[in-house]
Amino acid sequence: MDSRPLISLADAKDALRGLFSPLPAVERALGECSGLVTTEAVVASEPVPPFANSAMDGYALRAAETAALPARLAVVGTLPAGSTSGPAVGAGQAARIMTGAPMPPGADSVAMLEVTRDLEDGRVEVLTSVRPGENVRMAGEDVGAGDTVFEAGTELSPAHLGVLASLGIETVRVHRRPKVGVLSSGDELVAGRSHPLRPGAIRDANRPALLALVEEAGCEPVDLGIVPDDEASLRRAMSEGAELCDALLTSAGVSLGDFDHVRRVLLELSGGTMTWLEVAVKPAKPLAFGAVGSTPVVGLPGNPVAALVSFELFARPGLRTMLGSRHPERSRVTAIAGHDLPRRPDGKLHLVRVVLSPGDSAALVARSSGGQGSHQLAAMARANALALLPDGPGASAGEDLEVMLLRPW
Ligand code: AMP
Ligand code: MG
């Protein structure tokens, strides 16, 4: 009989907090930086755009020429993007110009092609007036030389990488990307194409799912395979994994069962400092964690949904802390229950797998994604959010719910 006290989610997260810290700073080429977090501010040494240029295909001219319409102007040349020198544009003149081409001296604006008409005599007729500066992108309008473009602690998205490239920056100082080992434990587990399954065996679902979650969290996954339920094998696999990786995730073997060796081995390898909790959440109740040497190890539960929900609650924020993220948690928003979501009071927070979709109003509507057993992984796969149902009778249709976003809808 399990008589251990249940720990609230908040207390469990507090207990875990010291386990993870940001990895040291390294210099990395831009191409390796997607999802990494800067360790120092990035300052622009040059302006973007580097020179005033046309925002449109059209004619560069002096805006004052278009005060009276139509304006008929002599065309003094054509400026493609990338041109280095163009004729100056004087009174009564215009230069044909393409998007991105440097503004020629003398011109202060661009009339787009759509409001012009080429005349037979080689001149151009401008049919609407333009304002000074119209359709001109000024030097430094995006980023000025000397500007701090990104503060330390910026998570580099694809657009951030584009900005850095536009500044000619080839390497950035970032927190190193953690290597995260994942192993499955259990004598019943088989991987791959074993057909038919031997009696009593099941296929290892947790490892592929957790490896993908590790990658999605921005870390480098390391597949440490399936380890049988014996202490010697686990001791070897976990100490080698801790040596090789910056963090280690295991699944199964953290409950009270006779063969739950993961927590016993973790207790030993962590020098007795392992924490073993029964968290007041459903699924994902059992959790073991500790440091092996300096490597954080999280022992996730074995039931597949519990393993993945536990990853979301405990492992993902920890790994994202190692990445240096200042926002390691999944976003939470309010949604409306699309139907009754009943539950029994049991002292636990329930994390219900739901499909979130836009409703008729501005609100998001949450509906159960299917069977809610901790072994029913298909409903987890269909879900794009977890609804947080506090202890009590559950939620009624139309009630507000707090939901944790897993994927877009
Ligand atoms: P345990 O924590 O070892 O008692 O496992 C709890 C439940 O999860 C058992 O039904 C296991 O067979 C199942 N389980 C453990 N590991 C995996 C895995 N990697 N993939 C799928 N099911 C698993
Ligand atoms: Mg087991």
Tab-separated table of C-alpha atoms and ligand atoms in Angstrom:
chain	number	residue	atom	x	y	z
A	1	MET	CA	0.000	0.000	0.000
A	2	ASP	CA	1.374	3.380	-1.016
A	3	SER	CA	1.173	5.672	1.998
A	4	ARG	CA	3.638	8.290	0.843
A	5	PRO	CA	2.241	11.830	0.964
A	6	LEU	CA	1.313	13.501	-2.294
A	7	ILE	CA	3.330	16.613	-3.151
A	8	SER	CA	1.666	19.477	-5.026
A	9	LEU	CA	2.821	20.237	-8.565
A	10	ALA	CA	4.221	23.597	-7.434
A	11	ASP	CA	6.222	21.982	-4.608
A	12	ALA	CA	7.512	19.274	-6.948
A	13	LYS	CA	8.647	21.920	-9.434
A	14	ASP	CA	10.334	23.822	-6.602
A	15	ALA	CA	12.139	20.676	-5.493
A	16	LEU	CA	13.410	20.189	-9.049
A	17	ARG	CA	14.541	23.765	-9.571
A	18	GLY	CA	18.121	23.409	-8.357
A	19	LEU	CA	18.793	20.414	-10.608
A	20	PHE	CA	19.152	22.333	-13.861
A	21	SER	CA	21.270	25.359	-14.737
A	22	PRO	CA	22.226	26.998	-18.040
A	23	LEU	CA	25.169	25.390	-19.833
A	24	PRO	CA	28.323	27.485	-20.374
A	25	ALA	CA	28.695	29.997	-23.200
A	26	VAL	CA	30.265	28.910	-26.474
A	27	GLU	CA	30.824	30.593	-29.841
A	28	ARG	CA	28.661	29.023	-32.547
A	29	ALA	CA	28.196	29.536	-36.294
A	30	LEU	CA	24.805	31.003	-37.172
A	31	GLY	CA	23.713	27.768	-38.858
A	32	GLU	CA	23.933	25.914	-35.521
A	33	CYS	CA	22.148	28.551	-33.470
A	34	SER	CA	18.463	27.955	-34.155
A	35	GLY	CA	16.714	27.758	-30.778
A	36	LEU	CA	19.842	28.594	-28.777
A	37	VAL	CA	19.959	31.496	-26.309
A	38	THR	CA	22.434	34.381	-26.490
A	39	THR	CA	24.763	34.937	-23.532
A	40	GLU	CA	25.610	38.528	-24.423
A	41	ALA	CA	23.964	41.445	-26.164
A	42	VAL	CA	24.407	41.681	-29.938
A	43	VAL	CA	25.398	45.168	-31.143
A	44	ALA	CA	25.142	46.196	-34.796
A	45	SER	CA	28.372	47.481	-36.307
A	46	GLU	CA	26.644	48.615	-39.483
A	47	PRO	CA	23.200	49.905	-40.455
A	48	VAL	CA	20.460	47.859	-42.123
A	49	PRO	CA	19.541	48.724	-44.804
A	50	PRO	CA	23.126	49.782	-45.546
A	51	PHE	CA	22.022	52.580	-47.935
A	52	ALA	CA	18.843	54.397	-48.943
A	53	ASN	CA	17.088	52.313	-51.588
A	54	SER	CA	13.857	51.992	-53.472
A	55	ALA	CA	10.965	50.050	-51.902
A	56	MET	CA	9.253	49.687	-55.304
A	57	ASP	CA	9.880	49.189	-58.984
A	58	GLY	CA	9.250	52.651	-60.398
A	59	TYR	CA	10.865	56.003	-61.114
A	60	ALA	CA	13.167	57.870	-58.718
A	61	LEU	CA	12.463	61.582	-58.884
A	62	ARG	CA	12.077	64.805	-56.929
A	63	ALA	CA	8.681	64.806	-55.207
A	64	ALA	CA	8.250	68.496	-55.971
A	65	GLU	CA	8.055	67.631	-59.687
A	66	THR	CA	4.710	65.918	-59.076
A	67	ALA	CA	2.960	68.934	-57.536
A	68	ALA	CA	1.290	69.556	-60.909
A	69	LEU	CA	-0.015	66.495	-62.795
A	70	PRO	CA	0.685	64.824	-65.003
A	71	ALA	CA	4.432	65.349	-64.598
A	72	ARG	CA	6.415	64.568	-67.745
A	73	LEU	CA	10.054	63.775	-66.934
A	74	ALA	CA	13.134	62.854	-68.956
A	75	VAL	CA	14.444	59.381	-68.116
A	76	VAL	CA	18.180	59.548	-67.373
A	77	GLY	CA	18.926	55.852	-66.839
A	78	THR	CA	17.890	52.521	-65.323
A	79	LEU	CA	19.004	51.308	-61.890
A	80	PRO	CA	18.731	47.578	-61.150
A	81	ALA	CA	19.182	46.184	-57.601
A	82	GLY	CA	22.907	45.867	-56.961
A	83	SER	CA	23.828	48.862	-59.158
A	84	THR	CA	26.694	50.891	-57.764
A	85	SER	CA	26.450	54.164	-59.605
A	86	GLY	CA	23.609	55.875	-61.288
A	87	PRO	CA	23.170	59.202	-62.978
A	88	ALA	CA	22.101	62.051	-60.688
A	89	VAL	CA	18.460	63.044	-61.045
A	90	GLY	CA	17.996	66.739	-61.673
A	91	ALA	CA	15.020	69.006	-62.220
A	92	GLY	CA	12.644	67.626	-64.864
A	93	GLN	CA	14.281	64.203	-64.683
A	94	ALA	CA	13.609	60.705	-63.345
A	95	ALA	CA	15.582	57.420	-63.234
A	96	ARG	CA	13.912	54.068	-63.782
A	97	ILE	CA	14.660	52.118	-60.574
A	98	MET	CA	14.071	48.575	-59.334
A	99	THR	CA	13.254	47.474	-55.771
A	100	GLY	CA	16.414	47.467	-53.640
A	101	ALA	CA	18.498	49.656	-55.973
A	102	PRO	CA	20.352	52.558	-54.291
A	103	MET	CA	18.565	55.907	-54.594
A	104	PRO	CA	20.378	58.048	-57.153
A	105	PRO	CA	21.751	61.419	-55.994
A	106	GLY	CA	19.212	64.227	-56.394
A	107	ALA	CA	16.085	62.029	-56.084
A	108	ASP	CA	14.045	62.032	-52.858
A	109	SER	CA	11.176	59.656	-53.665
A	110	VAL	CA	9.943	56.922	-55.989
A	111	ALA	CA	6.744	56.861	-58.036
A	112	MET	CA	5.767	53.220	-58.425
A	113	LEU	CA	5.429	51.831	-61.956
A	114	GLU	CA	1.661	51.472	-61.524
A	115	VAL	CA	1.197	55.273	-61.414
A	116	THR	CA	3.436	55.999	-64.416
A	117	ARG	CA	3.175	55.663	-68.186
A	118	ASP	CA	6.102	55.478	-70.564
A	119	LEU	CA	5.724	57.998	-73.393
A	120	GLU	CA	6.726	57.362	-77.015
A	121	ASP	CA	9.320	60.137	-76.893
A	122	GLY	CA	11.299	58.302	-74.135
A	123	ARG	CA	9.954	60.453	-71.296
A	124	VAL	CA	7.811	59.142	-68.439
A	125	GLU	CA	4.502	60.554	-67.334
A	126	VAL	CA	3.726	60.425	-63.587
A	127	LEU	CA	-0.021	60.347	-62.936
A	128	THR	CA	-0.228	60.808	-59.168
A	129	SER	CA	1.811	62.990	-56.864
A	130	VAL	CA	4.322	61.499	-54.424
A	131	ARG	CA	5.537	62.810	-51.089
A	132	PRO	CA	9.229	63.311	-50.275
A	133	GLY	CA	10.560	60.013	-48.924
A	134	GLU	CA	7.689	58.006	-50.402
A	135	ASN	CA	8.739	54.455	-51.369
A	136	VAL	CA	12.259	55.063	-50.091
A	137	ARG	CA	13.792	52.782	-47.439
A	138	MET	CA	16.271	54.871	-45.511
A	139	ALA	CA	19.677	53.564	-44.361
A	140	GLY	CA	19.414	52.206	-40.808
A	141	GLU	CA	15.610	52.151	-40.834
A	142	ASP	CA	15.616	48.500	-39.673
A	143	VAL	CA	18.731	48.544	-37.457
A	144	GLY	CA	21.019	51.499	-36.788
A	145	ALA	CA	24.820	51.142	-36.474
A	146	GLY	CA	25.600	50.873	-32.749
A	147	ASP	CA	22.091	49.652	-31.846
A	148	THR	CA	21.733	46.781	-29.411
A	149	VAL	CA	19.754	44.437	-31.629
A	150	PHE	CA	19.222	41.628	-29.118
A	151	GLU	CA	19.755	41.518	-25.375
A	152	ALA	CA	21.526	38.625	-23.647
A	153	GLY	CA	19.004	35.841	-23.069
A	154	THR	CA	17.387	36.067	-26.513
A	155	GLU	CA	16.109	32.774	-27.905
A	156	LEU	CA	17.240	32.736	-31.504
A	157	SER	CA	14.302	32.144	-33.842
A	158	PRO	CA	14.672	31.925	-37.625
A	159	ALA	CA	13.930	35.666	-37.897
A	160	HIS	CA	16.669	36.455	-35.354
A	161	LEU	CA	19.124	34.476	-37.497
A	162	GLY	CA	18.002	36.511	-40.508
A	163	VAL	CA	18.711	39.760	-38.653
A	164	LEU	CA	22.165	38.536	-37.604
A	165	ALA	CA	22.934	37.497	-41.188
A	166	SER	CA	21.771	40.903	-42.461
A	167	LEU	CA	24.357	42.457	-40.125
A	168	GLY	CA	27.161	40.244	-41.453
A	169	ILE	CA	27.437	38.424	-38.116
A	170	GLU	CA	28.690	34.858	-38.639
A	171	THR	CA	29.062	33.569	-35.088
A	172	VAL	CA	27.190	34.225	-31.838
A	173	ARG	CA	27.921	33.497	-28.191
A	174	VAL	CA	25.199	31.228	-26.896
A	175	HIS	CA	24.593	28.668	-24.170
A	176	ARG	CA	25.757	25.292	-25.438
A	177	ARG	CA	22.996	23.000	-26.712
A	178	PRO	CA	22.473	20.197	-24.160
A	179	LYS	CA	22.974	16.577	-25.216
A	180	VAL	CA	20.137	14.673	-23.629
A	181	GLY	CA	20.224	10.883	-23.289
A	182	VAL	CA	16.976	8.886	-23.282
A	183	LEU	CA	16.666	5.281	-22.157
A	184	SER	CA	13.709	2.985	-21.651
A	185	SER	CA	13.764	0.420	-18.872
A	186	GLY	CA	11.717	-2.747	-18.696
A	187	ASP	CA	12.098	-6.458	-19.468
A	188	GLU	CA	8.829	-6.405	-21.394
A	189	LEU	CA	10.008	-3.843	-23.954
A	190	VAL	CA	10.960	-4.568	-27.534
A	191	ALA	CA	11.977	-2.131	-30.213
A	192	GLY	CA	11.534	-2.157	-33.932
A	193	ARG	CA	10.245	-4.903	-36.168
A	194	SER	CA	9.874	-7.859	-33.868
A	195	HIS	CA	6.934	-9.781	-35.412
A	196	PRO	CA	4.973	-11.274	-33.839
A	197	LEU	CA	5.437	-9.858	-30.345
A	198	ARG	CA	6.513	-12.539	-27.908
A	199	PRO	CA	3.917	-13.205	-25.176
A	200	GLY	CA	3.933	-10.534	-22.489
A	201	ALA	CA	6.046	-8.125	-24.510
A	202	ILE	CA	5.064	-4.615	-25.583
A	203	ARG	CA	6.736	-2.228	-27.968
A	204	ASP	CA	8.828	0.618	-26.598
A	205	ALA	CA	6.734	3.720	-27.233
A	206	ASN	CA	8.359	6.064	-24.758
A	207	ARG	CA	11.858	6.299	-26.172
A	208	PRO	CA	10.979	7.486	-29.711
A	209	ALA	CA	8.441	9.924	-28.273
A	210	LEU	CA	10.827	11.308	-25.658
A	211	LEU	CA	13.720	11.582	-28.137
A	212	ALA	CA	11.467	13.669	-30.386
A	213	LEU	CA	10.321	15.820	-27.462
A	214	VAL	CA	13.949	16.423	-26.489
A	215	GLU	CA	14.692	17.598	-30.011
A	216	GLU	CA	11.570	19.745	-30.124
A	217	ALA	CA	12.665	21.361	-26.855
A	218	GLY	CA	15.856	22.484	-28.651
A	219	CYS	CA	18.275	19.875	-27.297
A	220	GLU	CA	20.344	17.175	-29.000
A	221	PRO	CA	18.749	13.763	-28.367
A	222	VAL	CA	20.973	10.752	-27.677
A	223	ASP	CA	19.351	7.316	-27.954
A	224	LEU	CA	20.565	5.086	-25.119
A	225	GLY	CA	18.307	2.164	-26.010
A	226	ILE	CA	16.303	-0.264	-23.887
A	227	VAL	CA	17.786	-1.446	-20.601
A	228	PRO	CA	16.489	-4.623	-18.903
A	229	ASP	CA	15.117	-4.638	-15.360
A	230	ASP	CA	18.294	-5.575	-13.542
A	231	GLU	CA	20.375	-3.327	-11.379
A	232	ALA	CA	23.727	-4.090	-12.987
A	233	SER	CA	22.528	-3.229	-16.504
A	234	LEU	CA	20.826	-0.068	-15.275
A	235	ARG	CA	23.868	0.982	-13.260
A	236	ARG	CA	26.062	0.638	-16.334
A	237	ALA	CA	23.619	2.346	-18.725
A	238	MET	CA	22.829	5.220	-16.387
A	239	SER	CA	26.420	5.948	-15.388
A	240	GLU	CA	27.596	5.798	-19.021
A	241	GLY	CA	24.636	7.959	-20.096
A	242	ALA	CA	25.380	10.510	-17.378
A	243	GLU	CA	29.025	10.590	-18.477
A	244	LEU	CA	28.185	11.057	-22.171
A	245	CYS	CA	25.294	13.525	-21.859
A	246	ASP	CA	24.414	16.818	-20.195
A	247	ALA	CA	21.118	15.393	-18.931
A	248	LEU	CA	19.557	11.959	-18.796
A	249	LEU	CA	15.907	10.901	-19.005
A	250	THR	CA	14.728	7.414	-18.132
A	251	SER	CA	11.228	5.989	-18.270
A	252	ALA	CA	9.595	3.396	-15.986
A	253	GLY	CA	10.913	1.761	-12.851
A	254	VAL	CA	10.173	4.652	-10.490
A	255	SER	CA	7.088	3.252	-8.745
A	256	LEU	CA	6.790	0.862	-5.825
A	257	GLY	CA	6.909	-2.351	-7.858
A	258	ASP	CA	9.302	-5.225	-7.212
A	259	PHE	CA	11.262	-4.527	-10.372
A	260	ASP	CA	11.345	-0.738	-10.157
A	261	HIS	CA	15.128	-0.576	-10.146
A	262	VAL	CA	15.575	2.840	-11.728
A	263	ARG	CA	14.953	4.685	-8.477
A	264	ARG	CA	17.201	2.266	-6.536
A	265	VAL	CA	20.065	2.702	-8.995
A	266	LEU	CA	19.542	6.456	-9.163
A	267	LEU	CA	19.648	6.627	-5.369
A	268	GLU	CA	22.992	4.843	-5.437
A	269	LEU	CA	24.505	6.763	-8.388
A	270	SER	CA	23.423	10.126	-6.961
A	271	GLY	CA	25.251	9.377	-3.735
A	272	GLY	CA	21.977	9.165	-1.840
A	273	THR	CA	20.775	12.617	-2.957
A	274	MET	CA	17.988	11.396	-5.235
A	275	THR	CA	14.502	12.780	-4.632
A	276	TRP	CA	11.577	10.419	-5.119
A	277	LEU	CA	8.146	11.988	-5.151
A	278	GLU	CA	4.523	11.132	-5.535
A	279	VAL	CA	3.197	14.244	-7.236
A	280	ALA	CA	-0.470	15.146	-6.820
A	281	VAL	CA	-1.135	15.065	-10.552
A	282	LYS	CA	-2.861	12.595	-12.854
A	283	PRO	CA	-1.271	11.227	-14.930
A	284	ALA	CA	2.451	11.444	-14.034
A	285	LYS	CA	2.355	10.734	-10.293
A	286	PRO	CA	5.701	8.996	-9.638
A	287	LEU	CA	8.875	10.982	-10.290
A	288	ALA	CA	12.494	10.396	-9.330
A	289	PHE	CA	15.307	12.839	-9.975
A	290	GLY	CA	18.838	13.517	-8.893
A	291	ALA	CA	22.313	14.374	-10.155
A	292	VAL	CA	24.778	11.704	-11.227
A	293	GLY	CA	28.051	13.579	-10.998
A	294	SER	CA	26.965	16.927	-12.408
A	295	THR	CA	24.404	15.412	-14.797
A	296	PRO	CA	20.753	15.877	-13.936
A	297	VAL	CA	18.759	12.665	-14.279
A	298	VAL	CA	14.981	12.571	-14.378
A	299	GLY	CA	13.250	9.233	-13.897
A	300	LEU	CA	9.907	9.582	-15.679
A	301	PRO	CA	7.027	7.157	-15.122
A	302	GLY	CA	6.579	4.188	-17.451
A	303	ASN	CA	2.992	4.512	-18.602
A	304	PRO	CA	3.357	6.293	-21.938
A	305	VAL	CA	0.970	9.192	-21.299
A	306	ALA	CA	2.416	9.651	-17.812
A	307	ALA	CA	5.933	9.692	-19.298
A	308	LEU	CA	5.051	12.389	-21.822
A	309	VAL	CA	3.014	14.530	-19.416
A	310	SER	CA	5.790	14.239	-16.846
A	311	PHE	CA	8.255	15.333	-19.529
A	312	GLU	CA	6.096	18.414	-20.130
A	313	LEU	CA	5.755	19.253	-16.451
A	314	PHE	CA	9.271	18.553	-15.232
A	315	ALA	CA	11.830	17.630	-17.892
A	316	ARG	CA	11.060	20.174	-20.578
A	317	PRO	CA	11.308	23.234	-18.293
A	318	GLY	CA	14.557	21.804	-16.910
A	319	LEU	CA	16.082	21.223	-20.343
A	320	ARG	CA	15.030	24.668	-21.497
A	321	THR	CA	16.662	26.116	-18.386
A	322	MET	CA	19.881	24.358	-19.465
A	323	LEU	CA	19.498	26.056	-22.851
A	324	GLY	CA	19.434	29.374	-20.991
A	325	SER	CA	15.772	30.109	-21.736
A	326	ARG	CA	14.196	32.755	-19.552
A	327	HIS	CA	10.765	31.287	-20.415
A	328	PRO	CA	11.208	27.565	-19.942
A	329	GLU	CA	7.532	26.739	-19.414
A	330	ARG	CA	4.896	25.967	-22.030
A	331	SER	CA	2.415	28.810	-22.523
A	332	ARG	CA	-0.877	28.609	-20.664
A	333	VAL	CA	-4.060	30.256	-21.886
A	334	THR	CA	-7.719	30.251	-20.918
A	335	ALA	CA	-10.143	28.180	-22.986
A	336	ILE	CA	-13.804	27.264	-22.687
A	337	ALA	CA	-14.871	23.677	-21.988
A	338	GLY	CA	-16.638	22.471	-25.158
A	339	HIS	CA	-18.553	19.873	-23.128
A	340	ASP	CA	-18.702	18.607	-19.543
A	341	LEU	CA	-15.323	17.385	-18.318
A	342	PRO	CA	-16.306	15.464	-15.187
A	343	ARG	CA	-13.729	14.001	-12.776
A	344	ARG	CA	-13.702	12.586	-9.245
A	345	PRO	CA	-12.150	14.483	-6.332
A	346	ASP	CA	-8.936	12.603	-5.454
A	347	GLY	CA	-6.572	15.281	-4.134
A	348	LYS	CA	-4.852	15.596	-7.531
A	349	LEU	CA	-4.638	18.057	-10.378
A	350	HIS	CA	-5.818	16.302	-13.542
A	351	LEU	CA	-4.124	17.051	-16.849
A	352	VAL	CA	-6.751	16.206	-19.414
A	353	ARG	CA	-5.702	15.655	-23.004
A	354	VAL	CA	-7.766	18.039	-25.110
A	355	VAL	CA	-8.084	19.330	-28.637
A	356	LEU	CA	-8.166	23.098	-28.645
A	357	SER	CA	-9.793	24.871	-31.553
A	358	PRO	CA	-11.092	28.371	-32.260
A	359	GLY	CA	-14.728	28.778	-31.244
A	360	ASP	CA	-17.411	31.032	-32.736
A	361	SER	CA	-16.379	33.906	-30.466
A	362	ALA	CA	-12.764	34.920	-29.909
A	363	ALA	CA	-12.384	32.153	-27.300
A	364	LEU	CA	-10.648	28.815	-27.764
A	365	VAL	CA	-12.744	25.732	-27.099
A	366	ALA	CA	-11.297	22.605	-25.455
A	367	ARG	CA	-12.739	19.134	-26.117
A	368	SER	CA	-11.458	15.806	-24.819
A	369	SER	CA	-9.141	14.138	-27.340
A	370	GLY	CA	-10.275	10.628	-26.320
A	371	GLY	CA	-9.572	7.947	-23.698
A	372	GLN	CA	-7.859	9.488	-20.689
A	373	GLY	CA	-6.107	6.408	-19.296
A	374	SER	CA	-2.372	6.848	-18.706
A	375	HIS	CA	-1.745	4.025	-21.190
A	376	GLN	CA	-3.934	5.578	-23.910
A	377	LEU	CA	-1.273	7.276	-25.949
A	378	ALA	CA	-3.445	7.744	-29.047
A	379	ALA	CA	-5.493	10.422	-27.286
A	380	MET	CA	-2.256	12.141	-26.225
A	381	ALA	CA	-1.179	12.168	-29.868
A	382	ARG	CA	-4.472	13.763	-30.909
A	383	ALA	CA	-4.280	16.406	-28.175
A	384	ASN	CA	-2.745	19.808	-28.756
A	385	ALA	CA	-3.143	20.936	-25.141
A	386	LEU	CA	-3.505	19.729	-21.585
A	387	ALA	CA	-6.439	21.119	-19.634
A	388	LEU	CA	-5.620	21.661	-15.967
A	389	LEU	CA	-8.594	20.465	-13.926
A	390	PRO	CA	-8.072	21.259	-10.234
A	391	ASP	CA	-9.250	18.796	-7.583
A	392	GLY	CA	-13.042	18.719	-7.474
A	393	PRO	CA	-15.937	17.589	-9.624
A	394	GLY	CA	-14.476	18.794	-12.943
A	395	ALA	CA	-15.673	21.457	-15.353
A	396	SER	CA	-19.059	21.987	-16.973
A	397	ALA	CA	-19.606	22.891	-20.620
A	398	GLY	CA	-18.965	26.590	-21.140
A	399	GLU	CA	-16.763	27.001	-18.063
A	400	ASP	CA	-13.325	28.646	-18.278
A	401	LEU	CA	-10.361	26.260	-18.162
A	402	GLU	CA	-6.639	26.803	-17.885
A	403	VAL	CA	-4.857	24.902	-20.659
A	404	MET	CA	-1.204	24.279	-21.394
A	405	LEU	CA	-0.400	24.549	-25.101
A	406	LEU	CA	1.519	21.649	-26.596
A	407	ARG	CA	1.083	22.378	-30.292
A	408	PRO	CA	-0.727	24.892	-32.477
A	409	TRP	CA	-4.284	24.129	-33.500
B	1	AMP	P1	6.675	0.602	-14.671
B	1	AMP	O1	6.955	1.992	-14.264
B	1	AMP	O2	7.915	-0.142	-15.049
B	1	AMP	O3	5.861	-0.119	-13.656
B	1	AMP	O4	5.788	0.689	-15.988
B	1	AMP	C1	4.461	1.132	-15.952
B	1	AMP	C2	3.722	0.728	-17.212
B	1	AMP	O5	4.284	1.383	-18.318
B	1	AMP	C3	3.790	-0.747	-17.534
B	1	AMP	O6	2.546	-1.136	-18.078
B	1	AMP	C4	4.884	-0.828	-18.580
B	1	AMP	O7	4.787	-1.949	-19.405
B	1	AMP	C5	4.641	0.463	-19.354
B	1	AMP	N1	5.858	0.937	-19.995
B	1	AMP	C6	7.042	1.093	-19.380
B	1	AMP	N2	7.957	1.534	-20.256
B	1	AMP	C7	7.335	1.651	-21.444
B	1	AMP	C8	7.760	2.065	-22.740
B	1	AMP	N3	9.021	2.443	-22.959
B	1	AMP	N4	6.861	2.071	-23.736
B	1	AMP	C9	5.584	1.696	-23.507
B	1	AMP	N5	5.124	1.306	-22.300
B	1	AMP	C10	5.991	1.267	-21.283
B	2	MG	MG	8.583	-1.907	-15.296
